[in-house]
Amino acid sequence: MSAKLLFGLLALALWTSWLCFAQGALVALGWPSALLPDLVLVLAIVLSARASEGRALAALFVIALVRAAFGVEGPLAVLAAFLAAGLALEWLRRWFDFRDPFLCASSAFALSLLLGAWWRVVSAGRVWRAGIAVDWGFTPLLGAAAVTAVAALALAPLLARLPGLRGLWRRAA
Amino acid sequence: MNRSRALGVWLLLCCAAAWLSVRPARVLTPAFDSAFAPLRACVDLAAPALLLCGGGMRADAADARRTLLEGAKSSDVRRALARLAEPAAAHLRAGRHLVPAEVLQRAEGARDVLSVRVPGEAIGIELGDPVVCGDAYVGRVSAIENFELGRISVELVTDPAHGAGALVLDAAGLPVARLVVGGLYARSRARNLAVAVASSSELAEGSAVRVASSAPPLYEREALADGFVLGRLKSEADGAWSVEPVLDYENGLSQVCVLLPERSARGEEVLAEHALSDARWLSTRALTLGDPGGVRSGFLIAAGVQDGVESGAVVWSRGALVGRVDGVSRWYARVRRLDDPGCAILAVASAQGLEPIVLGRLVSLGSTTSGGVRLRWLRPRVIAGDGLEQLQVDLYTGSGEAGLPSGLYLGRALLPVDGGDEIALLRGSEGLLDVDPAEIWVRQTAAGETPR
């Protein structure tokens, strides 16, 4: 592993942890979860669009680990969600260029919706074990997915310019 | 490793993680806790952001004093609960020495055996000593778990092997039949007590059933339980008889009393200090302020297995209980707050001028739009409310679950008096969900405690 890649991954871990913290702080301040953008997911899409083939997987794995560390949900559930998102991005980027703002926003919307649905499934199991009825309302998921898509449109260029990540980009980027 | 092989391993990891998160394997939990422990380093990367939010500042003396004052308030509830567990009727107190005992938890693998603690050592307590709650019969001492710590096991009357002798009384209070009661009547959802043997078939539904020891008694002090209430006779659909209990043996036991002969070797019973006074409260700080996903309500704290924290431990901040540890690794723990849907807690309500009400298990349904918490009362009942629809009460933790001390303040709440099952914990009551990231207390697990 080159020093450049290592530095890039460390910087990525740092930025991901700050994004995770910021999202958690927003929730603690009373920001409605239905309007909470998943900035970590947007960062993963940005990275998948720009990282070289060999480095994208390592970078997505770092994002999944950091996000799992911050979750109140069990680390395995978070890890599974972000590994699946990473796998989907890795597969889709063969056909699509996520540097295109519209594609970036669309994929953010779709993946946010899938992640939200997964959190609901995991939550449902826990709530059901506690002996209360499961709330399957999916409207908040649509809201969160839409806000994530807007965040992807607005913030993707900024996230791509975060200091320290250049070591992960492919040369043409 | 080539790309397709890397993707194959990735897919395998993803599927395994997804499967284990939906169907957790308990045997693998310690291994995963160890594997995820280094992730604390990732969380620490956000420490500068936490400092900016005031997470590094220590609480001032006034806040610490408020915590102490709330603790003192909680001791009143514990005292009131202990008083409530003593028999009220004079004839049930006569000739008996009452030993207050706090319910700690259910025994591992035995739902009908309670682990309780008496003040000081278990001096003078013998196997078979009756255990009661108010005027109602609970069970008998089945083992001395730890003499020095005063921990004993109590076999509940709901245990199929129990077999308590009882009398059926008519409306005039005269005995009409003898019964043997023990275990639960299995063919009904109502959790009534099963009647094993009845001396007469001339029984009337609704008749009072009281304990009456057999002759010769099984245990030397069995007769001390004579006269204590079991419940009312009920005729079941299949023609069998059961006893509708006056106690909720699953959720309604917080404090009980062990009955000893009047001239017992025990001195005056001194109740334990309030829950905050024991030395197991560990000061820690928050590592995050909330869940980045927004679905869960909780945060991370900087204390883990190496600090003696286990899953289920209670977390206290700013004069109130804020949540419980949901998962723990070596160096940090995940805390779910009270408003996290599914978060369960045993609770007691206290209102001015009323005796404490043991509510049993409350499960969070999530937060309200006004910032309070909706709680589902699993075993609701009608309460005398002087014509009010809801009663304003202070909620405290009840005992009966490992790692959960009784008497910790939860907040002010509105309690339905008409048998409704939803309790509203109010926003604005002191301390509710208000966490000071620099001043958090978590209760360490004691030896022998296995929080859920």
JSON list of N, CA and C in Angstrom, two decimals, chain A residues 13 17-18 20-21 23-24 27-28 33 36 53 57 60-61 67 69-77 80 83-84 87 90 94 118-119 126-127 130 132, chain B residues 3 7 10-11 14 17-18 21-22 39 42-43 45-46 48-50 288-296 298-300 332 334 336 341-342 363-365:
[
{"chain": "A", "resi": 13, "resn": "ALA", "atom": "N", "xyz": [-11.30, 8.56, 6.40]},
{"chain": "A", "resi": 13, "resn": "ALA", "atom": "CA", "xyz": [-11.86, 8.16, 7.70]},
{"chain": "A", "resi": 13, "resn": "ALA", "atom": "C", "xyz": [-12.18, 9.39, 8.54]},
{"chain": "A", "resi": 17, "resn": "SER", "atom": "N", "xyz": [-15.92, 10.48, 9.62]},
{"chain": "A", "resi": 17, "resn": "SER", "atom": "CA", "xyz": [-16.28, 10.57, 11.05]},
{"chain": "A", "resi": 17, "resn": "SER", "atom": "C", "xyz": [-16.90, 11.94, 11.35]},
{"chain": "A", "resi": 18, "resn": "TRP", "atom": "N", "xyz": [-16.38, 12.99, 10.70]},
{"chain": "A", "resi": 18, "resn": "TRP", "atom": "CA", "xyz": [-16.96, 14.33, 10.93]},
{"chain": "A", "resi": 18, "resn": "TRP", "atom": "C", "xyz": [-18.37, 14.42, 10.36]},
{"chain": "A", "resi": 20, "resn": "CYS", "atom": "N", "xyz": [-20.44, 11.87, 10.01]},
{"chain": "A", "resi": 20, "resn": "CYS", "atom": "CA", "xyz": [-21.28, 11.07, 10.92]},
{"chain": "A", "resi": 20, "resn": "CYS", "atom": "C", "xyz": [-21.64, 11.88, 12.15]},
{"chain": "A", "resi": 21, "resn": "PHE", "atom": "N", "xyz": [-20.61, 12.55, 12.71]},
{"chain": "A", "resi": 21, "resn": "PHE", "atom": "CA", "xyz": [-20.85, 13.33, 13.92]},
{"chain": "A", "resi": 21, "resn": "PHE", "atom": "C", "xyz": [-21.85, 14.46, 13.64]},
{"chain": "A", "resi": 23, "resn": "GLN", "atom": "N", "xyz": [-24.17, 14.61, 11.35]},
{"chain": "A", "resi": 23, "resn": "GLN", "atom": "CA", "xyz": [-25.54, 14.08, 11.20]},
{"chain": "A", "resi": 23, "resn": "GLN", "atom": "C", "xyz": [-26.15, 13.78, 12.56]},
{"chain": "A", "resi": 24, "resn": "GLY", "atom": "N", "xyz": [-25.36, 13.15, 13.43]},
{"chain": "A", "resi": 24, "resn": "GLY", "atom": "CA", "xyz": [-25.84, 12.83, 14.78]},
{"chain": "A", "resi": 24, "resn": "GLY", "atom": "C", "xyz": [-26.17, 14.08, 15.57]},
{"chain": "A", "resi": 27, "resn": "VAL", "atom": "N", "xyz": [-29.48, 15.51, 14.52]},
{"chain": "A", "resi": 27, "resn": "VAL", "atom": "CA", "xyz": [-30.58, 14.75, 15.13]},
{"chain": "A", "resi": 27, "resn": "VAL", "atom": "C", "xyz": [-30.77, 15.18, 16.58]},
{"chain": "A", "resi": 28, "resn": "ALA", "atom": "N", "xyz": [-29.65, 15.32, 17.30]},
{"chain": "A", "resi": 28, "resn": "ALA", "atom": "CA", "xyz": [-29.73, 15.70, 18.72]},
{"chain": "A", "resi": 28, "resn": "ALA", "atom": "C", "xyz": [-30.31, 17.11, 18.89]},
{"chain": "A", "resi": 33, "resn": "SER", "atom": "N", "xyz": [-35.91, 13.50, 11.42]},
{"chain": "A", "resi": 33, "resn": "SER", "atom": "CA", "xyz": [-35.18, 12.44, 10.70]},
{"chain": "A", "resi": 33, "resn": "SER", "atom": "C", "xyz": [-35.69, 12.29, 9.27]},
{"chain": "A", "resi": 36, "resn": "LEU", "atom": "N", "xyz": [-33.41, 14.43, 7.09]},
{"chain": "A", "resi": 36, "resn": "LEU", "atom": "CA", "xyz": [-31.98, 14.31, 7.40]},
{"chain": "A", "resi": 36, "resn": "LEU", "atom": "C", "xyz": [-31.24, 13.74, 6.18]},
{"chain": "A", "resi": 53, "resn": "GLU", "atom": "N", "xyz": [-10.12, 2.07, -9.79]},
{"chain": "A", "resi": 53, "resn": "GLU", "atom": "CA", "xyz": [-10.80, 0.78, -9.58]},
{"chain": "A", "resi": 53, "resn": "GLU", "atom": "C", "xyz": [-10.31, 0.04, -8.33]},
{"chain": "A", "resi": 57, "resn": "LEU", "atom": "N", "xyz": [-12.87, 0.09, -3.67]},
{"chain": "A", "resi": 57, "resn": "LEU", "atom": "CA", "xyz": [-13.36, -0.90, -2.69]},
{"chain": "A", "resi": 57, "resn": "LEU", "atom": "C", "xyz": [-12.80, -0.64, -1.31]},
{"chain": "A", "resi": 60, "resn": "LEU", "atom": "N", "xyz": [-14.52, 2.43, 0.10]},
{"chain": "A", "resi": 60, "resn": "LEU", "atom": "CA", "xyz": [-15.91, 2.17, 0.52]},
{"chain": "A", "resi": 60, "resn": "LEU", "atom": "C", "xyz": [-15.94, 1.35, 1.81]},
{"chain": "A", "resi": 61, "resn": "PHE", "atom": "N", "xyz": [-14.96, 0.46, 1.95]},
{"chain": "A", "resi": 61, "resn": "PHE", "atom": "CA", "xyz": [-14.89, -0.35, 3.18]},
{"chain": "A", "resi": 61, "resn": "PHE", "atom": "C", "xyz": [-14.58, 0.55, 4.38]},
{"chain": "A", "resi": 67, "resn": "ARG", "atom": "N", "xyz": [-18.82, 4.44, 9.56]},
{"chain": "A", "resi": 67, "resn": "ARG", "atom": "CA", "xyz": [-20.26, 4.64, 9.78]},
{"chain": "A", "resi": 67, "resn": "ARG", "atom": "C", "xyz": [-20.79, 3.62, 10.80]},
{"chain": "A", "resi": 69, "resn": "ALA", "atom": "N", "xyz": [-19.09, 2.37, 13.23]},
{"chain": "A", "resi": 69, "resn": "ALA", "atom": "CA", "xyz": [-18.60, 2.78, 14.56]},
{"chain": "A", "resi": 69, "resn": "ALA", "atom": "C", "xyz": [-19.52, 3.80, 15.20]},
{"chain": "A", "resi": 70, "resn": "PHE", "atom": "N", "xyz": [-20.13, 4.67, 14.39]},
{"chain": "A", "resi": 70, "resn": "PHE", "atom": "CA", "xyz": [-20.94, 5.76, 14.93]},
{"chain": "A", "resi": 70, "resn": "PHE", "atom": "C", "xyz": [-22.39, 5.39, 15.18]},
{"chain": "A", "resi": 71, "resn": "GLY", "atom": "N", "xyz": [-22.83, 4.27, 14.66]},
{"chain": "A", "resi": 71, "resn": "GLY", "atom": "CA", "xyz": [-24.26, 3.95, 14.73]},
{"chain": "A", "resi": 71, "resn": "GLY", "atom": "C", "xyz": [-24.71, 3.49, 16.10]},
{"chain": "A", "resi": 72, "resn": "VAL", "atom": "N", "xyz": [-25.91, 3.91, 16.50]},
{"chain": "A", "resi": 72, "resn": "VAL", "atom": "CA", "xyz": [-26.53, 3.35, 17.71]},
{"chain": "A", "resi": 72, "resn": "VAL", "atom": "C", "xyz": [-27.08, 1.97, 17.35]},
{"chain": "A", "resi": 73, "resn": "GLU", "atom": "N", "xyz": [-27.44, 1.80, 16.09]},
{"chain": "A", "resi": 73, "resn": "GLU", "atom": "CA", "xyz": [-27.81, 0.48, 15.60]},
{"chain": "A", "resi": 73, "resn": "GLU", "atom": "C", "xyz": [-26.57, -0.41, 15.68]},
{"chain": "A", "resi": 74, "resn": "GLY", "atom": "N", "xyz": [-26.74, -1.70, 15.83]},
{"chain": "A", "resi": 74, "resn": "GLY", "atom": "CA", "xyz": [-25.60, -2.61, 15.96]},
{"chain": "A", "resi": 74, "resn": "GLY", "atom": "C", "xyz": [-24.65, -2.47, 14.77]},
{"chain": "A", "resi": 75, "resn": "PRO", "atom": "N", "xyz": [-23.34, -2.57, 15.01]},
{"chain": "A", "resi": 75, "resn": "PRO", "atom": "CA", "xyz": [-22.37, -2.38, 13.93]},
{"chain": "A", "resi": 75, "resn": "PRO", "atom": "C", "xyz": [-22.59, -3.33, 12.75]},
{"chain": "A", "resi": 76, "resn": "LEU", "atom": "N", "xyz": [-23.08, -4.54, 13.04]},
{"chain": "A", "resi": 76, "resn": "LEU", "atom": "CA", "xyz": [-23.27, -5.50, 11.94]},
{"chain": "A", "resi": 76, "resn": "LEU", "atom": "C", "xyz": [-24.34, -5.02, 10.97]},
{"chain": "A", "resi": 77, "resn": "ALA", "atom": "N", "xyz": [-25.43, -4.46, 11.51]},
{"chain": "A", "resi": 77, "resn": "ALA", "atom": "CA", "xyz": [-26.51, -3.98, 10.65]},
{"chain": "A", "resi": 77, "resn": "ALA", "atom": "C", "xyz": [-26.04, -2.82, 9.78]},
{"chain": "A", "resi": 80, "resn": "ALA", "atom": "N", "xyz": [-23.53, -4.13, 7.19]},
{"chain": "A", "resi": 80, "resn": "ALA", "atom": "CA", "xyz": [-24.23, -4.83, 6.09]},
{"chain": "A", "resi": 80, "resn": "ALA", "atom": "C", "xyz": [-24.82, -3.82, 5.12]},
{"chain": "A", "resi": 83, "resn": "LEU", "atom": "N", "xyz": [-21.96, -1.99, 3.20]},
{"chain": "A", "resi": 83, "resn": "LEU", "atom": "CA", "xyz": [-21.26, -2.92, 2.29]},
{"chain": "A", "resi": 83, "resn": "LEU", "atom": "C", "xyz": [-22.13, -3.17, 1.07]},
{"chain": "A", "resi": 84, "resn": "ALA", "atom": "N", "xyz": [-23.45, -3.31, 1.30]},
{"chain": "A", "resi": 84, "resn": "ALA", "atom": "CA", "xyz": [-24.36, -3.54, 0.18]},
{"chain": "A", "resi": 84, "resn": "ALA", "atom": "C", "xyz": [-24.40, -2.31, -0.73]},
{"chain": "A", "resi": 87, "resn": "LEU", "atom": "N", "xyz": [-21.26, -2.26, -2.72]},
{"chain": "A", "resi": 87, "resn": "LEU", "atom": "CA", "xyz": [-21.30, -3.29, -3.77]},
{"chain": "A", "resi": 87, "resn": "LEU", "atom": "C", "xyz": [-22.15, -2.80, -4.95]},
{"chain": "A", "resi": 90, "resn": "GLU", "atom": "N", "xyz": [-20.21, -0.12, -6.81]},
{"chain": "A", "resi": 90, "resn": "GLU", "atom": "CA", "xyz": [-19.09, -0.72, -7.53]},
{"chain": "A", "resi": 90, "resn": "GLU", "atom": "C", "xyz": [-19.58, -1.40, -8.82]},
{"chain": "A", "resi": 94, "resn": "ARG", "atom": "N", "xyz": [-19.73, 0.62, -13.55]},
{"chain": "A", "resi": 94, "resn": "ARG", "atom": "CA", "xyz": [-19.27, 0.09, -14.84]},
{"chain": "A", "resi": 94, "resn": "ARG", "atom": "C", "xyz": [-20.07, 0.71, -15.99]},
{"chain": "A", "resi": 118, "resn": "TRP", "atom": "N", "xyz": [-33.96, -0.76, 5.01]},
{"chain": "A", "resi": 118, "resn": "TRP", "atom": "CA", "xyz": [-33.20, -1.73, 5.80]},
{"chain": "A", "resi": 118, "resn": "TRP", "atom": "C", "xyz": [-33.23, -1.37, 7.28]},
{"chain": "A", "resi": 119, "resn": "TRP", "atom": "N", "xyz": [-33.07, -0.06, 7.59]},
{"chain": "A", "resi": 119, "resn": "TRP", "atom": "CA", "xyz": [-33.13, 0.34, 9.01]},
{"chain": "A", "resi": 119, "resn": "TRP", "atom": "C", "xyz": [-34.50, -0.02, 9.57]},
{"chain": "A", "resi": 126, "resn": "ARG", "atom": "N", "xyz": [-36.52, -5.45, 16.41]},
{"chain": "A", "resi": 126, "resn": "ARG", "atom": "CA", "xyz": [-36.25, -5.07, 17.80]},
{"chain": "A", "resi": 126, "resn": "ARG", "atom": "C", "xyz": [-37.53, -4.64, 18.51]},
{"chain": "A", "resi": 127, "resn": "VAL", "atom": "N", "xyz": [-38.33, -3.84, 17.82]},
{"chain": "A", "resi": 127, "resn": "VAL", "atom": "CA", "xyz": [-39.57, -3.33, 18.41]},
{"chain": "A", "resi": 127, "resn": "VAL", "atom": "C", "xyz": [-40.55, -4.47, 18.64]},
{"chain": "A", "resi": 130, "resn": "ALA", "atom": "N", "xyz": [-39.85, -6.34, 21.68]},
{"chain": "A", "resi": 130, "resn": "ALA", "atom": "CA", "xyz": [-40.22, -5.61, 22.91]},
{"chain": "A", "resi": 130, "resn": "ALA", "atom": "C", "xyz": [-41.72, -5.67, 23.17]},
{"chain": "A", "resi": 132, "resn": "ILE", "atom": "N", "xyz": [-44.33, -4.45, 21.13]},
{"chain": "A", "resi": 132, "resn": "ILE", "atom": "CA", "xyz": [-45.22, -3.40, 20.63]},
{"chain": "A", "resi": 132, "resn": "ILE", "atom": "C", "xyz": [-45.34, -3.50, 19.11]},
{"chain": "B", "resi": 3, "resn": "ARG", "atom": "N", "xyz": [-10.09, -8.64, -8.76]},
{"chain": "B", "resi": 3, "resn": "ARG", "atom": "CA", "xyz": [-11.27, -7.84, -8.46]},
{"chain": "B", "resi": 3, "resn": "ARG", "atom": "C", "xyz": [-12.52, -8.69, -8.19]},
{"chain": "B", "resi": 7, "resn": "LEU", "atom": "N", "xyz": [-14.73, -8.86, -4.84]},
{"chain": "B", "resi": 7, "resn": "LEU", "atom": "CA", "xyz": [-16.17, -8.60, -4.79]},
{"chain": "B", "resi": 7, "resn": "LEU", "atom": "C", "xyz": [-16.94, -9.78, -4.19]},
{"chain": "B", "resi": 10, "resn": "TRP", "atom": "N", "xyz": [-16.49, -9.60, -0.52]},
{"chain": "B", "resi": 10, "resn": "TRP", "atom": "CA", "xyz": [-17.32, -8.44, -0.09]},
{"chain": "B", "resi": 10, "resn": "TRP", "atom": "C", "xyz": [-18.78, -8.87, 0.05]},
{"chain": "B", "resi": 11, "resn": "LEU", "atom": "N", "xyz": [-19.28, -9.57, -0.97]},
{"chain": "B", "resi": 11, "resn": "LEU", "atom": "CA", "xyz": [-20.68, -10.01, -0.98]},
{"chain": "B", "resi": 11, "resn": "LEU", "atom": "C", "xyz": [-20.95, -10.97, 0.19]},
{"chain": "B", "resi": 14, "resn": "CYS", "atom": "N", "xyz": [-21.08, -9.06, 3.39]},
{"chain": "B", "resi": 14, "resn": "CYS", "atom": "CA", "xyz": [-22.33, -8.30, 3.44]},
{"chain": "B", "resi": 14, "resn": "CYS", "atom": "C", "xyz": [-23.49, -9.20, 3.85]},
{"chain": "B", "resi": 17, "resn": "ALA", "atom": "N", "xyz": [-23.13, -10.31, 7.54]},
{"chain": "B", "resi": 17, "resn": "ALA", "atom": "CA", "xyz": [-23.46, -9.21, 8.46]},
{"chain": "B", "resi": 17, "resn": "ALA", "atom": "C", "xyz": [-24.96, -8.98, 8.50]},
{"chain": "B", "resi": 18, "resn": "ALA", "atom": "N", "xyz": [-25.60, -9.03, 7.33]},
{"chain": "B", "resi": 18, "resn": "ALA", "atom": "CA", "xyz": [-27.06, -8.81, 7.27]},
{"chain": "B", "resi": 18, "resn": "ALA", "atom": "C", "xyz": [-27.80, -9.91, 8.03]},
{"chain": "B", "resi": 21, "resn": "SER", "atom": "N", "xyz": [-27.27, -9.60, 11.79]},
{"chain": "B", "resi": 21, "resn": "SER", "atom": "CA", "xyz": [-27.92, -8.44, 12.41]},
{"chain": "B", "resi": 21, "resn": "SER", "atom": "C", "xyz": [-29.42, -8.66, 12.57]},
{"chain": "B", "resi": 22, "resn": "VAL", "atom": "N", "xyz": [-30.00, -9.49, 11.71]},
{"chain": "B", "resi": 22, "resn": "VAL", "atom": "CA", "xyz": [-31.42, -9.79, 11.84]},
{"chain": "B", "resi": 22, "resn": "VAL", "atom": "C", "xyz": [-31.63, -10.93, 12.84]},
{"chain": "B", "resi": 39, "resn": "LEU", "atom": "N", "xyz": [-12.93, 0.16, 16.57]},
{"chain": "B", "resi": 39, "resn": "LEU", "atom": "CA", "xyz": [-13.67, 1.22, 15.88]},
{"chain": "B", "resi": 39, "resn": "LEU", "atom": "C", "xyz": [-13.78, 2.48, 16.74]},
{"chain": "B", "resi": 42, "resn": "CYS", "atom": "N", "xyz": [-12.11, 5.35, 15.34]},
{"chain": "B", "resi": 42, "resn": "CYS", "atom": "CA", "xyz": [-12.84, 6.13, 14.32]},
{"chain": "B", "resi": 42, "resn": "CYS", "atom": "C", "xyz": [-13.70, 7.19, 14.99]},
{"chain": "B", "resi": 43, "resn": "VAL", "atom": "N", "xyz": [-14.33, 6.80, 16.10]},
{"chain": "B", "resi": 43, "resn": "VAL", "atom": "CA", "xyz": [-15.21, 7.75, 16.80]},
{"chain": "B", "resi": 43, "resn": "VAL", "atom": "C", "xyz": [-14.38, 8.89, 17.38]},
{"chain": "B", "resi": 45, "resn": "LEU", "atom": "N", "xyz": [-11.93, 10.23, 16.16]},
{"chain": "B", "resi": 45, "resn": "LEU", "atom": "CA", "xyz": [-11.53, 11.21, 15.13]},
{"chain": "B", "resi": 45, "resn": "LEU", "atom": "C", "xyz": [-12.44, 12.44, 15.15]},
{"chain": "B", "resi": 46, "resn": "ALA", "atom": "N", "xyz": [-13.66, 12.26, 15.68]},
{"chain": "B", "resi": 46, "resn": "ALA", "atom": "CA", "xyz": [-14.61, 13.37, 15.71]},
{"chain": "B", "resi": 46, "resn": "ALA", "atom": "C", "xyz": [-14.52, 14.16, 17.02]},
{"chain": "B", "resi": 48, "resn": "PRO", "atom": "N", "xyz": [-12.60, 16.59, 18.06]},
{"chain": "B", "resi": 48, "resn": "PRO", "atom": "CA", "xyz": [-12.58, 18.06, 17.96]},
{"chain": "B", "resi": 48, "resn": "PRO", "atom": "C", "xyz": [-13.97, 18.64, 17.76]},
{"chain": "B", "resi": 49, "resn": "ALA", "atom": "N", "xyz": [-14.79, 17.95, 16.96]},
{"chain": "B", "resi": 49, "resn": "ALA", "atom": "CA", "xyz": [-16.16, 18.44, 16.74]},
{"chain": "B", "resi": 49, "resn": "ALA", "atom": "C", "xyz": [-16.96, 18.40, 18.04]},
{"chain": "B", "resi": 50, "resn": "LEU", "atom": "N", "xyz": [-16.72, 17.35, 18.82]},
{"chain": "B", "resi": 50, "resn": "LEU", "atom": "CA", "xyz": [-17.43, 17.21, 20.10]},
{"chain": "B", "resi": 50, "resn": "LEU", "atom": "C", "xyz": [-17.01, 18.33, 21.05]},
{"chain": "B", "resi": 288, "resn": "THR", "atom": "N", "xyz": [-20.56, 10.86, 21.01]},
{"chain": "B", "resi": 288, "resn": "THR", "atom": "CA", "xyz": [-21.36, 11.46, 19.93]},
{"chain": "B", "resi": 288, "resn": "THR", "atom": "C", "xyz": [-22.61, 12.07, 20.57]},
{"chain": "B", "resi": 289, "resn": "LEU", "atom": "N", "xyz": [-23.34, 12.82, 19.77]},
{"chain": "B", "resi": 289, "resn": "LEU", "atom": "CA", "xyz": [-24.55, 13.46, 20.32]},
{"chain": "B", "resi": 289, "resn": "LEU", "atom": "C", "xyz": [-25.81, 12.74, 19.87]},
{"chain": "B", "resi": 290, "resn": "GLY", "atom": "N", "xyz": [-25.75, 12.01, 18.76]},
{"chain": "B", "resi": 290, "resn": "GLY", "atom": "CA", "xyz": [-26.95, 11.33, 18.27]},
{"chain": "B", "resi": 290, "resn": "GLY", "atom": "C", "xyz": [-26.59, 10.28, 17.23]},
{"chain": "B", "resi": 291, "resn": "ASP", "atom": "N", "xyz": [-27.60, 9.57, 16.76]},
{"chain": "B", "resi": 291, "resn": "ASP", "atom": "CA", "xyz": [-27.37, 8.53, 15.75]},
{"chain": "B", "resi": 291, "resn": "ASP", "atom": "C", "xyz": [-27.36, 9.16, 14.36]},
{"chain": "B", "resi": 292, "resn": "PRO", "atom": "N", "xyz": [-26.30, 8.92, 13.57]},
{"chain": "B", "resi": 292, "resn": "PRO", "atom": "CA", "xyz": [-26.24, 9.56, 12.27]},
{"chain": "B", "resi": 292, "resn": "PRO", "atom": "C", "xyz": [-27.38, 9.13, 11.32]},
{"chain": "B", "resi": 293, "resn": "GLY", "atom": "N", "xyz": [-27.98, 7.98, 11.58]},
{"chain": "B", "resi": 293, "resn": "GLY", "atom": "CA", "xyz": [-29.05, 7.52, 10.69]},
{"chain": "B", "resi": 293, "resn": "GLY", "atom": "C", "xyz": [-30.37, 8.22, 10.95]},
{"chain": "B", "resi": 294, "resn": "GLY", "atom": "N", "xyz": [-30.54, 8.77, 12.14]},
{"chain": "B", "resi": 294, "resn": "GLY", "atom": "CA", "xyz": [-31.78, 9.48, 12.47]},
{"chain": "B", "resi": 294, "resn": "GLY", "atom": "C", "xyz": [-32.94, 8.56, 12.81]},
{"chain": "B", "resi": 295, "resn": "VAL", "atom": "N", "xyz": [-32.77, 7.25, 12.64]},
{"chain": "B", "resi": 295, "resn": "VAL", "atom": "CA", "xyz": [-33.86, 6.31, 12.91]},
{"chain": "B", "resi": 295, "resn": "VAL", "atom": "C", "xyz": [-33.87, 5.96, 14.40]},
{"chain": "B", "resi": 296, "resn": "ARG", "atom": "N", "xyz": [-32.69, 5.76, 14.96]},
{"chain": "B", "resi": 296, "resn": "ARG", "atom": "CA", "xyz": [-32.57, 5.42, 16.38]},
{"chain": "B", "resi": 296, "resn": "ARG", "atom": "C", "xyz": [-32.36, 6.69, 17.19]},
{"chain": "B", "resi": 298, "resn": "GLY", "atom": "N", "xyz": [-30.21, 7.78, 20.33]},
{"chain": "B", "resi": 298, "resn": "GLY", "atom": "CA", "xyz": [-29.17, 7.33, 21.25]},
{"chain": "B", "resi": 298, "resn": "GLY", "atom": "C", "xyz": [-27.85, 8.01, 20.97]},
{"chain": "B", "resi": 299, "resn": "PHE", "atom": "N", "xyz": [-26.83, 7.60, 21.66]},
{"chain": "B", "resi": 299, "resn": "PHE", "atom": "CA", "xyz": [-25.49, 8.18, 21.50]},
{"chain": "B", "resi": 299, "resn": "PHE", "atom": "C", "xyz": [-24.46, 7.18, 21.99]},
{"chain": "B", "resi": 300, "resn": "LEU", "atom": "N", "xyz": [-23.21, 7.51, 21.82]},
{"chain": "B", "resi": 300, "resn": "LEU", "atom": "CA", "xyz": [-22.13, 6.62, 22.28]},
{"chain": "B", "resi": 300, "resn": "LEU", "atom": "C", "xyz": [-21.47, 7.23, 23.51]},
{"chain": "B", "resi": 332, "resn": "TYR", "atom": "N", "xyz": [-16.02, 1.30, 24.33]},
{"chain": "B", "resi": 332, "resn": "TYR", "atom": "CA", "xyz": [-17.14, 2.24, 24.27]},
{"chain": "B", "resi": 332, "resn": "TYR", "atom": "C", "xyz": [-18.46, 1.49, 24.24]},
{"chain": "B", "resi": 334, "resn": "ARG", "atom": "N", "xyz": [-22.89, 1.73, 23.26]},
{"chain": "B", "resi": 334, "resn": "ARG", "atom": "CA", "xyz": [-23.99, 2.42, 22.58]},
{"chain": "B", "resi": 334, "resn": "ARG", "atom": "C", "xyz": [-25.15, 2.55, 23.55]},
{"chain": "B", "resi": 336, "resn": "ARG", "atom": "N", "xyz": [-29.12, 3.59, 24.16]},
{"chain": "B", "resi": 336, "resn": "ARG", "atom": "CA", "xyz": [-30.41, 3.95, 23.55]},
{"chain": "B", "resi": 336, "resn": "ARG", "atom": "C", "xyz": [-31.18, 4.79, 24.56]},
{"chain": "B", "resi": 341, "resn": "PRO", "atom": "N", "xyz": [-37.80, 3.80, 20.10]},
{"chain": "B", "resi": 341, "resn": "PRO", "atom": "CA", "xyz": [-38.89, 2.82, 20.12]},
{"chain": "B", "resi": 341, "resn": "PRO", "atom": "C", "xyz": [-38.41, 1.42, 20.52]},
{"chain": "B", "resi": 342, "resn": "GLY", "atom": "N", "xyz": [-39.11, 0.83, 21.47]},
{"chain": "B", "resi": 342, "resn": "GLY", "atom": "CA", "xyz": [-38.74, -0.51, 21.93]},
{"chain": "B", "resi": 342, "resn": "GLY", "atom": "C", "xyz": [-37.94, -0.51, 23.22]},
{"chain": "B", "resi": 363, "resn": "VAL", "atom": "N", "xyz": [-42.85, 0.30, 27.64]},
{"chain": "B", "resi": 363, "resn": "VAL", "atom": "CA", "xyz": [-42.04, 0.22, 26.43]},
{"chain": "B", "resi": 363, "resn": "VAL", "atom": "C", "xyz": [-42.24, 1.51, 25.64]},
{"chain": "B", "resi": 364, "resn": "SER", "atom": "N", "xyz": [-41.13, 2.08, 25.21]},
{"chain": "B", "resi": 364, "resn": "SER", "atom": "CA", "xyz": [-41.20, 3.35, 24.47]},
{"chain": "B", "resi": 364, "resn": "SER", "atom": "C", "xyz": [-41.78, 3.14, 23.08]},
{"chain": "B", "resi": 365, "resn": "LEU", "atom": "N", "xyz": [-42.69, 4.08, 22.71]},
{"chain": "B", "resi": 365, "resn": "LEU", "atom": "CA", "xyz": [-43.25, 4.07, 21.36]},
{"chain": "B", "resi": 365, "resn": "LEU", "atom": "C", "xyz": [-42.59, 5.14, 20.51]}
]
